[in-house]
């Protein structure tokens, strides 16, 4: 059933509560899109380095919230090794998890992913390549 809200029914969220990194990374859903090899994965890794580090800003934007654990769902061949090379020695290894986000259109698969994220207490989930996770 469709539920209509009036403007006064909508709860306002502060700017600081809406973003992890001001104007770059929301506390909800953010999509990085672009051509292959444009640097999307490098940008995501850079954001995670900043979020798990001690910097107060990333690319000139303030860091408002810091996740305690980040989990990457990777689909591309060699992505695990590439991510390790970017993050190793820069972030605490126990605060980053990685899994193979195999292609699946089965709803039960995504329920399993959700349950794993909750069990692992992931504050931030990075799905590197949405299409790669949906289609073979």
Short mmCIF file of N, CA and C in Angstrom, two decimals:
data_model
loop_
_atom_site.label_atom_id
_atom_site.label_comp_id
_atom_site.label_asym_id
_atom_site.label_seq_id
_atom_site.Cartn_x
_atom_site.Cartn_y
_atom_site.Cartn_z
N UNK A 1 0.84 -1.18 0.00
CA UNK A 1 0.00 0.00 0.00
C UNK A 1 0.88 1.24 0.00
N UNK A 2 0.55 2.19 -0.81
CA UNK A 2 1.30 3.44 -0.90
C UNK A 2 0.89 4.34 0.26
N UNK A 3 1.89 4.87 0.94
CA UNK A 3 1.62 5.76 2.07
C UNK A 3 2.13 7.14 1.72
N UNK A 4 1.24 8.10 1.66
CA UNK A 4 1.59 9.47 1.33
C UNK A 4 2.02 10.22 2.58
N UNK A 5 3.12 10.96 2.47
CA UNK A 5 3.61 11.79 3.57
C UNK A 5 3.48 13.25 3.17
N UNK A 6 3.32 14.09 4.16
CA UNK A 6 3.39 15.53 3.93
C UNK A 6 4.81 15.97 4.28
N UNK A 7 5.18 17.14 3.88
CA UNK A 7 6.52 17.63 4.19
C UNK A 7 6.79 17.65 5.68
N UNK A 8 5.77 17.96 6.48
CA UNK A 8 5.97 18.00 7.94
C UNK A 8 6.19 16.61 8.54
N UNK A 9 5.85 15.54 7.80
CA UNK A 9 6.07 14.16 8.27
C UNK A 9 7.52 13.71 8.08
N UNK A 10 8.27 14.43 7.27
CA UNK A 10 9.63 14.03 6.93
C UNK A 10 10.60 14.54 7.98
N UNK A 11 11.33 13.60 8.58
CA UNK A 11 12.31 13.95 9.60
C UNK A 11 13.59 14.45 8.91
N UNK A 12 14.06 15.60 9.34
CA UNK A 12 15.29 16.15 8.78
C UNK A 12 16.49 15.56 9.49
N UNK A 13 17.51 15.23 8.72
CA UNK A 13 18.75 14.70 9.25
C UNK A 13 19.83 15.74 9.06
N UNK A 14 20.68 15.91 10.06
CA UNK A 14 21.74 16.91 9.94
C UNK A 14 22.73 16.51 8.86
N UNK A 15 23.39 17.49 8.31
CA UNK A 15 24.40 17.26 7.27
C UNK A 15 25.45 16.28 7.76
N UNK A 16 25.93 16.48 8.99
CA UNK A 16 26.99 15.63 9.54
C UNK A 16 26.51 14.19 9.72
N UNK A 17 25.23 13.98 9.99
CA UNK A 17 24.70 12.63 10.14
C UNK A 17 24.39 11.98 8.79
N UNK A 18 24.30 12.78 7.74
CA UNK A 18 23.97 12.27 6.42
C UNK A 18 25.19 11.80 5.63
N UNK A 19 26.37 12.24 6.03
CA UNK A 19 27.58 11.93 5.26
C UNK A 19 28.67 11.34 6.14
N UNK A 20 29.44 10.41 5.57
CA UNK A 20 30.68 9.95 6.19
C UNK A 20 31.79 10.92 5.84
N UNK A 21 31.86 11.25 4.55
CA UNK A 21 32.82 12.24 4.06
C UNK A 21 31.99 13.31 3.35
N UNK A 22 32.06 14.54 3.85
CA UNK A 22 31.23 15.63 3.35
C UNK A 22 31.16 15.73 1.84
N UNK A 23 29.99 15.75 1.29
CA UNK A 23 29.69 15.90 -0.14
C UNK A 23 30.27 14.82 -1.04
N UNK A 24 30.91 13.78 -0.45
CA UNK A 24 31.47 12.70 -1.27
C UNK A 24 30.85 11.34 -0.99
N UNK A 25 30.67 11.02 0.28
CA UNK A 25 30.23 9.68 0.65
C UNK A 25 29.12 9.79 1.68
N UNK A 26 27.90 9.40 1.28
CA UNK A 26 26.78 9.50 2.19
C UNK A 26 26.81 8.36 3.21
N UNK A 27 26.04 8.52 4.24
CA UNK A 27 25.91 7.48 5.26
C UNK A 27 24.93 6.40 4.83
N UNK A 28 24.38 6.54 3.62
CA UNK A 28 23.39 5.59 3.14
C UNK A 28 23.91 4.86 1.91
N UNK A 29 23.65 5.34 0.73
CA UNK A 29 24.09 4.68 -0.50
C UNK A 29 24.77 5.69 -1.41
N UNK A 30 25.95 5.33 -1.87
CA UNK A 30 26.68 6.16 -2.83
C UNK A 30 27.13 5.28 -3.98
N UNK A 31 26.92 5.72 -5.20
CA UNK A 31 27.39 5.00 -6.38
C UNK A 31 28.53 5.78 -7.01
N UNK A 32 29.63 5.09 -7.27
CA UNK A 32 30.72 5.66 -8.07
C UNK A 32 30.57 5.04 -9.45
N UNK A 33 30.36 5.85 -10.45
CA UNK A 33 30.20 5.33 -11.80
C UNK A 33 31.22 5.96 -12.72
N UNK A 34 31.53 5.23 -13.77
CA UNK A 34 32.47 5.75 -14.76
C UNK A 34 32.96 4.64 -15.66
N UNK A 35 33.75 5.02 -16.61
CA UNK A 35 34.32 4.07 -17.57
C UNK A 35 35.24 3.09 -16.85
N UNK A 36 35.42 1.90 -17.42
CA UNK A 36 36.39 0.95 -16.86
C UNK A 36 37.77 1.60 -16.77
N UNK A 37 38.46 1.29 -15.69
CA UNK A 37 39.83 1.77 -15.44
C UNK A 37 39.90 3.29 -15.24
N UNK A 38 38.77 3.89 -14.84
CA UNK A 38 38.74 5.34 -14.60
C UNK A 38 39.26 5.70 -13.22
N UNK A 39 39.42 4.69 -12.33
CA UNK A 39 39.94 4.95 -11.00
C UNK A 39 38.92 4.86 -9.90
N UNK A 40 37.76 4.26 -10.18
CA UNK A 40 36.70 4.14 -9.17
C UNK A 40 37.16 3.31 -7.97
N UNK A 41 37.79 2.18 -8.23
CA UNK A 41 38.26 1.32 -7.14
C UNK A 41 39.36 1.99 -6.34
N UNK A 42 40.23 2.72 -7.02
CA UNK A 42 41.29 3.46 -6.32
C UNK A 42 40.69 4.55 -5.44
N UNK A 43 39.66 5.22 -5.93
CA UNK A 43 38.99 6.25 -5.14
C UNK A 43 38.32 5.63 -3.91
N UNK A 44 37.64 4.49 -4.11
CA UNK A 44 37.00 3.81 -2.98
C UNK A 44 38.03 3.39 -1.94
N UNK A 45 39.16 2.85 -2.40
CA UNK A 45 40.23 2.45 -1.47
C UNK A 45 40.78 3.67 -0.74
N UNK A 46 40.95 4.77 -1.44
CA UNK A 46 41.42 6.00 -0.81
C UNK A 46 40.47 6.50 0.26
N UNK A 47 39.17 6.41 -0.02
CA UNK A 47 38.18 6.81 0.98
C UNK A 47 38.28 5.93 2.22
N UNK A 48 38.43 4.62 2.01
CA UNK A 48 38.53 3.70 3.14
C UNK A 48 39.80 3.97 3.95
N UNK A 49 40.90 4.25 3.27
CA UNK A 49 42.14 4.60 3.98
C UNK A 49 41.92 5.82 4.85
N UNK A 50 41.26 6.83 4.30
CA UNK A 50 40.99 8.05 5.07
C UNK A 50 40.05 7.77 6.23
N UNK A 51 39.01 6.99 5.99
CA UNK A 51 38.03 6.70 7.03
C UNK A 51 38.60 5.87 8.18
N UNK A 52 39.53 4.98 7.87
CA UNK A 52 40.12 4.13 8.91
C UNK A 52 41.39 4.74 9.50
N UNK A 53 41.82 5.86 8.96
CA UNK A 53 43.03 6.51 9.44
C UNK A 53 42.74 7.63 10.41
N UNK A 54 43.68 8.55 10.47
CA UNK A 54 43.57 9.66 11.43
C UNK A 54 43.39 11.01 10.76
N UNK A 55 43.32 11.02 9.43
CA UNK A 55 43.13 12.28 8.73
C UNK A 55 41.76 12.87 9.08
N UNK A 56 41.67 14.18 9.04
CA UNK A 56 40.39 14.84 9.32
C UNK A 56 39.63 15.19 8.04
N UNK A 57 40.33 15.13 6.88
CA UNK A 57 39.71 15.47 5.60
C UNK A 57 40.15 14.48 4.52
N UNK A 58 39.33 14.35 3.49
CA UNK A 58 39.67 13.57 2.31
C UNK A 58 39.28 14.40 1.10
N UNK A 59 40.24 14.67 0.22
CA UNK A 59 40.03 15.51 -0.96
C UNK A 59 39.36 16.84 -0.58
N UNK A 60 39.78 17.38 0.54
CA UNK A 60 39.27 18.68 0.98
C UNK A 60 37.93 18.64 1.70
N UNK A 61 37.33 17.46 1.81
CA UNK A 61 36.04 17.32 2.47
C UNK A 61 36.22 16.76 3.87
N UNK A 62 35.47 17.26 4.85
CA UNK A 62 35.61 16.78 6.22
C UNK A 62 35.12 15.35 6.38
N UNK A 63 35.79 14.61 7.25
CA UNK A 63 35.35 13.27 7.62
C UNK A 63 34.49 13.41 8.87
N UNK A 64 33.23 12.98 8.77
CA UNK A 64 32.29 13.13 9.87
C UNK A 64 32.17 11.88 10.73
N UNK A 65 32.18 10.72 10.10
CA UNK A 65 31.99 9.46 10.82
C UNK A 65 33.04 8.46 10.34
N UNK A 66 33.46 7.61 11.27
CA UNK A 66 34.46 6.59 10.94
C UNK A 66 33.88 5.19 11.19
N UNK A 67 33.90 4.35 10.19
CA UNK A 67 33.42 2.99 10.40
C UNK A 67 34.40 2.20 11.24
N UNK A 68 33.89 1.23 11.99
CA UNK A 68 34.79 0.37 12.74
C UNK A 68 35.23 -0.81 11.88
N UNK A 69 34.39 -1.20 10.90
CA UNK A 69 34.75 -2.30 10.00
C UNK A 69 34.18 -2.05 8.61
N UNK A 70 35.01 -2.31 7.61
CA UNK A 70 34.62 -2.15 6.21
C UNK A 70 34.72 -3.51 5.54
N UNK A 71 33.71 -3.87 4.79
CA UNK A 71 33.76 -5.11 4.03
C UNK A 71 33.59 -4.80 2.55
N UNK A 72 34.48 -5.36 1.76
CA UNK A 72 34.46 -5.21 0.31
C UNK A 72 33.88 -6.49 -0.30
N UNK A 73 32.92 -6.34 -1.21
CA UNK A 73 32.45 -7.42 -2.05
C UNK A 73 33.08 -7.20 -3.42
N UNK A 74 33.97 -8.11 -3.80
CA UNK A 74 34.74 -7.93 -5.04
C UNK A 74 34.30 -8.93 -6.09
N UNK A 75 34.30 -8.50 -7.35
CA UNK A 75 33.86 -9.38 -8.44
C UNK A 75 34.92 -9.60 -9.50
N UNK A 76 35.81 -8.66 -9.67
CA UNK A 76 36.77 -8.73 -10.77
C UNK A 76 37.94 -9.65 -10.45
N UNK A 77 38.44 -10.31 -11.47
CA UNK A 77 39.62 -11.17 -11.35
C UNK A 77 40.81 -10.33 -10.87
N UNK A 78 41.49 -10.79 -9.84
CA UNK A 78 42.66 -10.09 -9.33
C UNK A 78 42.35 -8.93 -8.40
N UNK A 79 41.06 -8.69 -8.13
CA UNK A 79 40.68 -7.54 -7.31
C UNK A 79 41.15 -7.67 -5.86
N UNK A 80 41.15 -8.91 -5.32
CA UNK A 80 41.60 -9.10 -3.94
C UNK A 80 43.05 -8.69 -3.77
N UNK A 81 43.90 -9.14 -4.70
CA UNK A 81 45.32 -8.82 -4.62
C UNK A 81 45.55 -7.32 -4.80
N UNK A 82 44.80 -6.72 -5.71
CA UNK A 82 44.92 -5.29 -5.96
C UNK A 82 44.52 -4.49 -4.71
N UNK A 83 43.43 -4.90 -4.06
CA UNK A 83 42.98 -4.22 -2.86
C UNK A 83 44.00 -4.39 -1.73
N UNK A 84 44.52 -5.60 -1.57
CA UNK A 84 45.53 -5.83 -0.53
C UNK A 84 46.74 -4.94 -0.75
N UNK A 85 47.19 -4.83 -1.98
CA UNK A 85 48.35 -3.98 -2.29
C UNK A 85 48.07 -2.52 -1.94
N UNK A 86 46.85 -2.08 -2.12
CA UNK A 86 46.50 -0.68 -1.81
C UNK A 86 46.37 -0.43 -0.31
N UNK A 87 45.85 -1.41 0.43
CA UNK A 87 45.51 -1.18 1.83
C UNK A 87 46.53 -1.73 2.84
N UNK A 88 47.31 -2.72 2.43
CA UNK A 88 48.22 -3.37 3.38
C UNK A 88 49.23 -2.38 3.96
N UNK A 89 49.35 -2.41 5.27
CA UNK A 89 50.29 -1.53 5.95
C UNK A 89 49.77 -0.12 6.15
N UNK A 90 48.59 0.17 5.61
CA UNK A 90 48.02 1.51 5.70
C UNK A 90 46.80 1.53 6.61
N UNK A 91 46.05 0.42 6.64
CA UNK A 91 44.88 0.31 7.50
C UNK A 91 45.04 -0.91 8.40
N UNK A 92 44.39 -0.90 9.56
CA UNK A 92 44.44 -2.08 10.42
C UNK A 92 43.78 -3.28 9.72
N UNK A 93 44.49 -4.38 9.53
CA UNK A 93 43.95 -5.50 8.76
C UNK A 93 42.69 -6.13 9.36
N UNK A 94 42.51 -6.04 10.66
CA UNK A 94 41.32 -6.63 11.28
C UNK A 94 40.07 -5.78 11.09
N UNK A 95 40.23 -4.60 10.49
CA UNK A 95 39.08 -3.72 10.27
C UNK A 95 38.57 -3.76 8.83
N UNK A 96 39.18 -4.64 8.01
CA UNK A 96 38.77 -4.77 6.60
C UNK A 96 38.53 -6.24 6.30
N UNK A 97 37.38 -6.54 5.72
CA UNK A 97 37.07 -7.88 5.27
C UNK A 97 36.78 -7.87 3.78
N UNK A 98 36.97 -9.03 3.15
CA UNK A 98 36.79 -9.15 1.70
C UNK A 98 36.06 -10.47 1.42
N UNK A 99 35.13 -10.44 0.49
CA UNK A 99 34.54 -11.69 0.01
C UNK A 99 34.28 -11.58 -1.48
N UNK A 100 34.16 -12.75 -2.11
CA UNK A 100 33.88 -12.82 -3.53
C UNK A 100 32.38 -12.61 -3.72
N UNK A 101 32.01 -11.49 -4.32
CA UNK A 101 30.61 -11.16 -4.56
C UNK A 101 30.19 -11.78 -5.88
N UNK A 102 30.09 -13.09 -5.86
CA UNK A 102 29.77 -13.84 -7.07
C UNK A 102 28.46 -13.37 -7.68
N UNK A 103 28.35 -13.47 -8.99
CA UNK A 103 27.10 -13.06 -9.63
C UNK A 103 25.92 -13.91 -9.16
N UNK A 104 24.86 -13.27 -8.81
CA UNK A 104 23.65 -13.99 -8.41
C UNK A 104 22.44 -13.07 -8.53
N UNK A 105 21.39 -13.63 -9.07
CA UNK A 105 20.12 -12.91 -9.10
C UNK A 105 19.14 -13.54 -8.12
N UNK A 106 19.63 -14.52 -7.34
CA UNK A 106 18.80 -15.19 -6.34
C UNK A 106 18.65 -14.31 -5.10
N UNK A 107 17.43 -13.97 -4.71
CA UNK A 107 17.25 -13.16 -3.50
C UNK A 107 17.89 -13.77 -2.26
N UNK A 108 17.90 -15.10 -2.15
CA UNK A 108 18.48 -15.74 -0.96
C UNK A 108 19.97 -15.45 -0.84
N UNK A 109 20.65 -15.29 -1.97
CA UNK A 109 22.08 -14.96 -1.93
C UNK A 109 22.29 -13.62 -1.24
N UNK A 110 21.48 -12.64 -1.60
CA UNK A 110 21.65 -11.31 -1.03
C UNK A 110 21.20 -11.25 0.42
N UNK A 111 20.30 -12.14 0.82
CA UNK A 111 19.94 -12.27 2.23
C UNK A 111 21.15 -12.80 3.00
N UNK A 112 21.86 -13.78 2.42
CA UNK A 112 23.08 -14.31 3.05
C UNK A 112 24.15 -13.21 3.18
N UNK A 113 24.29 -12.40 2.14
CA UNK A 113 25.26 -11.29 2.20
C UNK A 113 24.86 -10.33 3.32
N UNK A 114 23.59 -9.96 3.36
CA UNK A 114 23.12 -9.07 4.42
C UNK A 114 23.39 -9.65 5.81
N UNK A 115 23.09 -10.93 5.98
CA UNK A 115 23.29 -11.57 7.28
C UNK A 115 24.76 -11.59 7.67
N UNK A 116 25.63 -11.83 6.70
CA UNK A 116 27.07 -11.82 6.97
C UNK A 116 27.53 -10.42 7.38
N UNK A 117 27.04 -9.39 6.70
CA UNK A 117 27.42 -8.02 7.04
C UNK A 117 26.98 -7.66 8.46
N UNK A 118 25.79 -8.11 8.84
CA UNK A 118 25.30 -7.86 10.20
C UNK A 118 26.14 -8.63 11.20
N UNK A 119 26.39 -9.91 10.92
CA UNK A 119 27.19 -10.75 11.83
C UNK A 119 28.57 -10.16 12.04
N UNK A 120 29.18 -9.66 10.98
CA UNK A 120 30.52 -9.10 11.05
C UNK A 120 30.55 -7.67 11.56
N UNK A 121 29.37 -7.11 11.77
CA UNK A 121 29.22 -5.74 12.27
C UNK A 121 29.90 -4.72 11.35
N UNK A 122 29.67 -4.89 10.06
CA UNK A 122 30.24 -3.98 9.07
C UNK A 122 29.49 -2.66 9.09
N UNK A 123 30.23 -1.59 9.24
CA UNK A 123 29.64 -0.25 9.20
C UNK A 123 29.58 0.29 7.78
N UNK A 124 30.45 -0.25 6.93
CA UNK A 124 30.53 0.22 5.55
C UNK A 124 30.72 -0.99 4.64
N UNK A 125 29.89 -1.09 3.63
CA UNK A 125 29.99 -2.16 2.64
C UNK A 125 30.30 -1.53 1.29
N UNK A 126 31.36 -1.99 0.67
CA UNK A 126 31.76 -1.51 -0.65
C UNK A 126 31.57 -2.67 -1.62
N UNK A 127 30.62 -2.54 -2.53
CA UNK A 127 30.41 -3.54 -3.58
C UNK A 127 31.09 -3.01 -4.82
N UNK A 128 32.22 -3.58 -5.12
CA UNK A 128 33.01 -3.12 -6.25
C UNK A 128 32.52 -3.83 -7.51
N UNK A 129 31.69 -3.16 -8.25
CA UNK A 129 31.15 -3.62 -9.52
C UNK A 129 29.77 -4.25 -9.33
N UNK A 130 28.76 -3.43 -9.28
CA UNK A 130 27.38 -3.90 -9.09
C UNK A 130 26.98 -4.84 -10.22
N UNK A 131 27.25 -4.48 -11.46
CA UNK A 131 26.87 -5.35 -12.58
C UNK A 131 27.59 -6.67 -12.51
N UNK A 132 28.86 -6.64 -12.08
CA UNK A 132 29.62 -7.88 -11.94
C UNK A 132 29.06 -8.80 -10.88
N UNK A 133 28.34 -8.23 -9.90
CA UNK A 133 27.73 -9.03 -8.85
C UNK A 133 26.37 -9.58 -9.26
N UNK A 134 25.80 -9.04 -10.32
CA UNK A 134 24.48 -9.47 -10.75
C UNK A 134 24.50 -10.39 -11.97
N UNK A 135 25.47 -10.17 -12.86
CA UNK A 135 25.48 -10.91 -14.13
C UNK A 135 26.84 -11.52 -14.40
N UNK A 136 26.80 -12.73 -14.95
CA UNK A 136 28.06 -13.38 -15.34
C UNK A 136 28.51 -12.91 -16.69
#
